[in-house]
Tab-separated table of N, CA and C in Angstrom:
chain	number	residue	atom	x	y	z
P	1	MET	N	10.639	-18.301	-78.492
P	1	MET	CA	10.476	-17.546	-77.236
P	1	MET	C	10.253	-18.464	-75.974
P	2	ASN	N	9.520	-19.583	-76.380
P	2	ASN	CA	9.197	-20.534	-75.241
P	2	ASN	C	10.465	-21.136	-74.812
P	3	LYS	N	11.441	-21.543	-75.746
P	3	LYS	CA	12.624	-22.193	-75.411
P	3	LYS	C	13.521	-21.279	-74.635
P	4	SER	N	13.585	-20.072	-74.983
P	4	SER	CA	14.489	-19.249	-74.267
P	4	SER	C	13.960	-18.871	-72.868
P	5	MET	N	12.690	-18.810	-72.750
P	5	MET	CA	12.090	-18.672	-71.413
P	5	MET	C	12.374	-19.893	-70.544
P	6	LEU	N	12.229	-21.051	-71.165
P	6	LEU	CA	12.580	-22.319	-70.356
P	6	LEU	C	14.026	-22.361	-70.001
P	7	ALA	N	14.833	-21.891	-70.763
P	7	ALA	CA	16.280	-21.840	-70.485
P	7	ALA	C	16.556	-20.945	-69.416
P	8	VAL	N	15.999	-19.746	-69.404
P	8	VAL	CA	16.142	-18.794	-68.264
P	8	VAL	C	15.616	-19.399	-66.982
P	9	ILE	N	14.571	-20.014	-66.896
P	9	ILE	CA	13.995	-20.610	-65.701
P	9	ILE	C	14.875	-21.761	-65.156
P	10	LEU	N	15.563	-22.550	-66.075
P	10	LEU	CA	16.349	-23.671	-65.583
P	10	LEU	C	17.677	-23.011	-65.107
P	11	LEU	N	18.209	-21.931	-65.793
P	11	LEU	CA	19.520	-21.409	-65.306
P	11	LEU	C	19.159	-20.738	-63.938
P	12	ALA	N	18.105	-20.129	-63.666
P	12	ALA	CA	17.786	-19.573	-62.427
P	12	ALA	C	17.742	-20.654	-61.286
P	13	ALA	N	17.107	-21.715	-61.639
P	13	ALA	CA	16.918	-22.821	-60.646
P	13	ALA	C	18.303	-23.447	-60.310
P	14	PHE	N	19.189	-23.583	-61.350
P	14	PHE	CA	20.542	-24.212	-61.029
P	14	PHE	C	21.413	-23.143	-60.201
P	15	THR	N	21.141	-21.853	-60.531
P	15	THR	CA	21.973	-20.928	-59.750
P	15	THR	C	21.551	-20.746	-58.337
P	16	LEU	N	20.233	-20.798	-58.113
P	16	LEU	CA	19.762	-20.747	-56.712
P	16	LEU	C	20.143	-22.072	-55.995
P	17	ALA	N	20.050	-23.103	-56.602
P	17	ALA	CA	20.449	-24.346	-55.940
P	17	ALA	C	21.875	-24.525	-55.609
P	18	ALA	N	22.695	-23.794	-56.366
P	18	ALA	CA	24.220	-23.886	-56.066
P	18	ALA	C	24.630	-22.935	-55.048
P	19	CYS	N	23.798	-22.059	-54.574
P	19	CYS	CA	24.152	-21.067	-53.422
P	19	CYS	C	24.403	-21.885	-52.222
P	20	ASP	N	25.433	-21.440	-51.578
P	20	ASP	CA	25.767	-22.110	-50.226
P	20	ASP	C	25.076	-21.258	-49.179
P	21	ARG	N	24.287	-21.881	-48.336
P	21	ARG	CA	23.528	-21.178	-47.304
P	21	ARG	C	24.438	-21.348	-45.985
P	22	PRO	N	24.633	-20.391	-45.319
P	22	PRO	CA	25.432	-20.413	-44.060
P	22	PRO	C	24.637	-21.149	-42.986
P	23	ALA	N	25.275	-22.042	-42.199
P	23	ALA	CA	24.651	-22.774	-41.106
P	23	ALA	C	24.271	-21.822	-40.045
P	24	VAL	N	23.045	-21.998	-39.451
P	24	VAL	CA	22.653	-21.160	-38.364
P	24	VAL	C	23.266	-21.742	-36.993
P	25	VAL	N	24.013	-20.953	-36.317
P	25	VAL	CA	24.743	-21.354	-35.087
P	25	VAL	C	23.917	-20.798	-33.835
P	26	THR	N	23.400	-21.681	-33.067
P	26	THR	CA	22.746	-21.242	-31.855
P	26	THR	C	23.573	-21.352	-30.622
P	27	VAL	N	23.732	-20.327	-29.917
P	27	VAL	CA	24.512	-20.222	-28.717
P	27	VAL	C	23.761	-20.661	-27.519
P	28	PRO	N	24.157	-21.732	-26.794
P	28	PRO	CA	23.338	-22.104	-25.625
P	28	PRO	C	23.379	-21.034	-24.516
P	29	SER	N	22.340	-20.876	-23.928
P	29	SER	CA	22.260	-19.825	-22.891
P	29	SER	C	22.849	-20.467	-21.551
P	30	ALA	N	23.218	-19.466	-20.697
P	30	ALA	CA	23.857	-20.016	-19.497
P	30	ALA	C	22.720	-20.500	-18.536
P	31	VAL	N	22.988	-21.546	-17.942
P	31	VAL	CA	21.953	-22.215	-16.978
P	31	VAL	C	22.566	-22.096	-15.596
P	32	PRO	N	21.862	-21.423	-14.627
P	32	PRO	CA	22.354	-21.290	-13.304
P	32	PRO	C	22.576	-22.678	-12.628
P	33	GLY	N	23.540	-22.706	-11.711
P	33	GLY	CA	23.664	-24.029	-11.009
P	33	GLY	C	22.692	-23.996	-9.810
P	34	PRO	N	22.787	-25.098	-8.984
P	34	PRO	CA	21.818	-25.329	-7.862
P	34	PRO	C	22.298	-24.218	-6.812
P	35	ALA	N	21.257	-23.803	-5.996
P	35	ALA	CA	21.414	-22.830	-4.984
P	35	ALA	C	22.361	-23.358	-3.884
P	36	GLY	N	23.200	-22.550	-3.296
P	36	GLY	CA	24.055	-22.906	-2.252
P	36	GLY	C	23.352	-23.005	-0.936
P	37	ALA	N	24.043	-23.425	0.083
P	37	ALA	CA	23.548	-23.471	1.464
P	37	ALA	C	23.197	-22.085	2.015
P	38	THR	N	22.273	-22.028	2.892
P	38	THR	CA	21.913	-20.639	3.452
P	38	THR	C	22.976	-20.399	4.444
P	39	GLY	N	23.331	-19.066	4.521
P	39	GLY	CA	24.338	-18.533	5.445
P	39	GLY	C	23.841	-18.423	6.881
P	40	ALA	N	24.779	-18.221	7.772
P	40	ALA	CA	24.450	-18.130	9.111
P	40	ALA	C	23.688	-16.817	9.454
P	41	THR	N	22.905	-16.855	10.549
P	41	THR	CA	22.121	-15.646	10.945
P	41	THR	C	23.164	-14.696	11.599
P	42	GLY	N	22.968	-13.364	11.253
P	42	GLY	CA	23.780	-12.303	11.796
P	42	GLY	C	23.435	-12.114	13.251
P	43	ALA	N	24.313	-11.263	13.898
P	43	ALA	CA	24.130	-11.007	15.338
P	43	ALA	C	23.101	-9.934	15.462
P	44	THR	N	22.356	-9.928	16.600
P	44	THR	CA	21.326	-8.916	16.921
P	44	THR	C	21.985	-7.515	17.204
P	45	GLY	N	21.399	-6.406	16.724
P	45	GLY	CA	21.975	-5.092	16.840
P	45	GLY	C	21.656	-4.602	18.312
P	46	ASN	N	22.384	-3.523	18.686
P	46	ASN	CA	22.308	-2.940	20.052
P	46	ASN	C	20.987	-2.141	20.087
P	47	THR	N	20.495	-1.998	21.327
P	47	THR	CA	19.238	-1.330	21.576
P	47	THR	C	19.621	0.106	21.690
P	48	GLY	N	18.927	1.022	21.064
P	48	GLY	CA	19.125	2.478	21.168
P	48	GLY	C	18.896	3.079	22.504
P	49	SER	N	19.483	4.126	22.821
P	49	SER	CA	19.309	4.825	24.201
P	49	SER	C	17.950	5.474	24.233
P	50	THR	N	17.312	5.498	25.471
P	50	THR	CA	16.121	6.183	25.687
P	50	THR	C	16.192	7.663	25.632
P	51	GLY	N	15.360	8.271	25.120
P	51	GLY	CA	15.248	9.783	25.067
P	51	GLY	C	15.035	10.346	26.379
P	52	SER	N	15.328	11.649	26.429
P	52	SER	CA	15.144	12.342	27.749
P	52	SER	C	13.724	12.733	27.964
P	53	THR	N	13.269	12.984	29.166
P	53	THR	CA	11.872	13.366	29.399
P	53	THR	C	11.782	14.937	29.318
P	54	GLY	N	10.716	15.305	28.771
P	54	GLY	CA	10.497	16.801	28.392
P	54	GLY	C	10.167	17.621	29.738
P	55	SER	N	10.342	18.790	29.923
P	55	SER	CA	10.077	19.605	31.051
P	55	SER	C	8.537	19.749	31.220
P	56	THR	N	8.081	20.011	32.508
P	56	THR	CA	6.732	20.159	32.784
P	56	THR	C	6.275	21.537	32.426
P	57	GLY	N	5.151	21.724	31.838
P	57	GLY	CA	4.691	22.999	31.449
P	57	GLY	C	4.197	23.873	32.637
P	58	SER	N	4.162	25.135	32.390
P	58	SER	CA	3.760	25.992	33.550
P	58	SER	C	2.181	26.039	33.764
P	59	THR	N	1.752	26.268	35.033
P	59	THR	CA	0.407	26.219	35.427
P	59	THR	C	-0.263	27.481	34.909
P	60	GLY	N	-1.486	27.324	34.456
P	60	GLY	CA	-2.217	28.387	33.882
P	60	GLY	C	-2.762	29.320	34.987
P	61	SER	N	-3.130	30.545	34.710
P	61	SER	CA	-3.617	31.577	35.717
P	61	SER	C	-4.987	31.282	36.028
P	62	THR	N	-5.490	31.684	37.270
P	62	THR	CA	-6.813	31.391	37.807
P	62	THR	C	-7.773	32.352	37.058
P	63	GLY	N	-8.954	31.813	36.813
P	63	GLY	CA	-10.000	32.651	36.046
P	63	GLY	C	-10.586	33.599	36.978
P	64	SER	N	-11.252	34.637	36.437
P	64	SER	CA	-11.837	35.669	37.234
P	64	SER	C	-13.216	35.290	37.801
P	65	THR	N	-13.653	35.871	38.855
P	65	THR	CA	-14.887	35.549	39.533
P	65	THR	C	-16.010	36.066	38.758
P	66	GLY	N	-17.070	35.241	38.654
P	66	GLY	CA	-18.239	35.666	37.911
P	66	GLY	C	-19.119	36.695	38.698
P	67	SER	N	-19.883	37.430	37.918
P	67	SER	CA	-20.703	38.447	38.587
P	67	SER	C	-21.794	37.840	39.428
P	68	THR	N	-22.195	38.636	40.497
P	68	THR	CA	-23.254	38.155	41.379
P	68	THR	C	-24.703	38.182	40.746
P	69	GLY	N	-25.534	37.242	41.009
P	69	GLY	CA	-26.861	37.175	40.498
P	69	GLY	C	-27.742	38.267	41.075
P	70	ALA	N	-28.806	38.582	40.394
P	70	ALA	CA	-29.777	39.542	40.945
P	70	ALA	C	-30.588	39.001	42.125
P	71	THR	N	-31.016	39.850	42.927
P	71	THR	CA	-31.912	39.465	44.033
P	71	THR	C	-33.199	39.117	43.655
P	72	GLY	N	-33.864	38.035	44.103
P	72	GLY	CA	-35.172	37.652	43.764
P	72	GLY	C	-36.281	38.620	44.473
P	73	ASN	N	-37.567	38.530	44.035
P	73	ASN	CA	-38.664	39.318	44.502
P	73	ASN	C	-39.052	38.740	45.945
P	74	SER	N	-39.498	39.674	46.716
P	74	SER	CA	-39.961	39.345	48.014
P	74	SER	C	-41.216	38.522	47.978
P	75	GLY	N	-41.539	37.662	48.897
P	75	GLY	CA	-42.819	37.024	48.982
P	75	GLY	C	-44.010	37.958	49.172
P	76	THR	N	-45.282	37.441	48.877
P	76	THR	CA	-46.336	38.242	49.079
P	76	THR	C	-47.052	37.975	50.379
P	77	GLY	N	-46.496	37.247	51.371
P	77	GLY	CA	-47.128	36.993	52.579
P	77	GLY	C	-47.899	35.722	52.806
P	78	THR	N	-48.211	34.980	51.709
P	78	THR	CA	-48.939	33.756	51.841
P	78	THR	C	-47.902	32.598	51.893
P	79	THR	N	-48.098	31.727	52.877
P	79	THR	CA	-47.074	30.685	53.152
P	79	THR	C	-47.812	29.343	52.743
P	80	ILE	N	-47.315	28.468	51.964
P	80	ILE	CA	-47.808	27.168	51.644
P	80	ILE	C	-46.899	26.225	52.187
P	81	ILE	N	-47.494	25.218	53.002
P	81	ILE	CA	-46.909	24.178	53.636
P	81	ILE	C	-47.093	22.845	52.904
P	82	VAL	N	-46.328	22.073	52.417
P	82	VAL	CA	-46.471	20.846	51.758
P	82	VAL	C	-46.004	19.756	52.826
P	83	THR	N	-46.851	18.908	53.027
P	83	THR	CA	-46.489	17.743	54.012
P	83	THR	C	-46.199	16.500	53.281
P	84	PRO	N	-45.274	15.703	53.685
P	84	PRO	CA	-44.966	14.490	52.985
P	84	PRO	C	-46.158	13.541	53.175
P	85	PRO	N	-46.237	12.594	52.221
P	85	PRO	CA	-47.285	11.664	52.276
P	85	PRO	C	-47.053	10.711	53.475
P	86	ALA	N	-48.090	9.991	54.070
P	86	ALA	CA	-47.962	9.202	55.106
P	86	ALA	C	-47.284	7.944	54.757
P	87	SER	N	-46.582	7.355	55.634
P	87	SER	CA	-45.809	6.157	55.381
P	87	SER	C	-46.779	4.965	55.308
P	88	ALA	N	-46.502	4.008	54.540
P	88	ALA	CA	-47.359	2.816	54.444
P	88	ALA	C	-47.177	1.892	55.612
P	89	ALA	N	-48.234	1.220	56.091
P	89	ALA	CA	-48.193	0.355	57.190
P	89	ALA	C	-47.368	-0.824	56.926
P	90	SER	N	-46.513	-1.172	57.936
P	90	SER	CA	-45.698	-2.333	57.630
P	90	SER	C	-46.353	-3.629	58.279
P	91	ASN	N	-46.156	-4.787	57.695
P	91	ASN	CA	-46.805	-6.013	58.211
P	91	ASN	C	-45.875	-6.705	59.055
């Protein structure tokens, strides 16, 4: 049994060693070249036209006059006179 097991292992080793493995092919990626020169500046565009002015709005109407205030009470007959203070003497 040991000899047959040894024979099977050797046969498997030779079989696997005889297999041809395909070579791995790597495709190089594209590398961009150097940048080109900068292009010329384009022309300036035209200025747009100015919009028209809107019309003036109408004037509002005048407000109504307020009501007259009530008349005050008549005096009681006593008159109080307040005199201004005397001016200071000038030097």
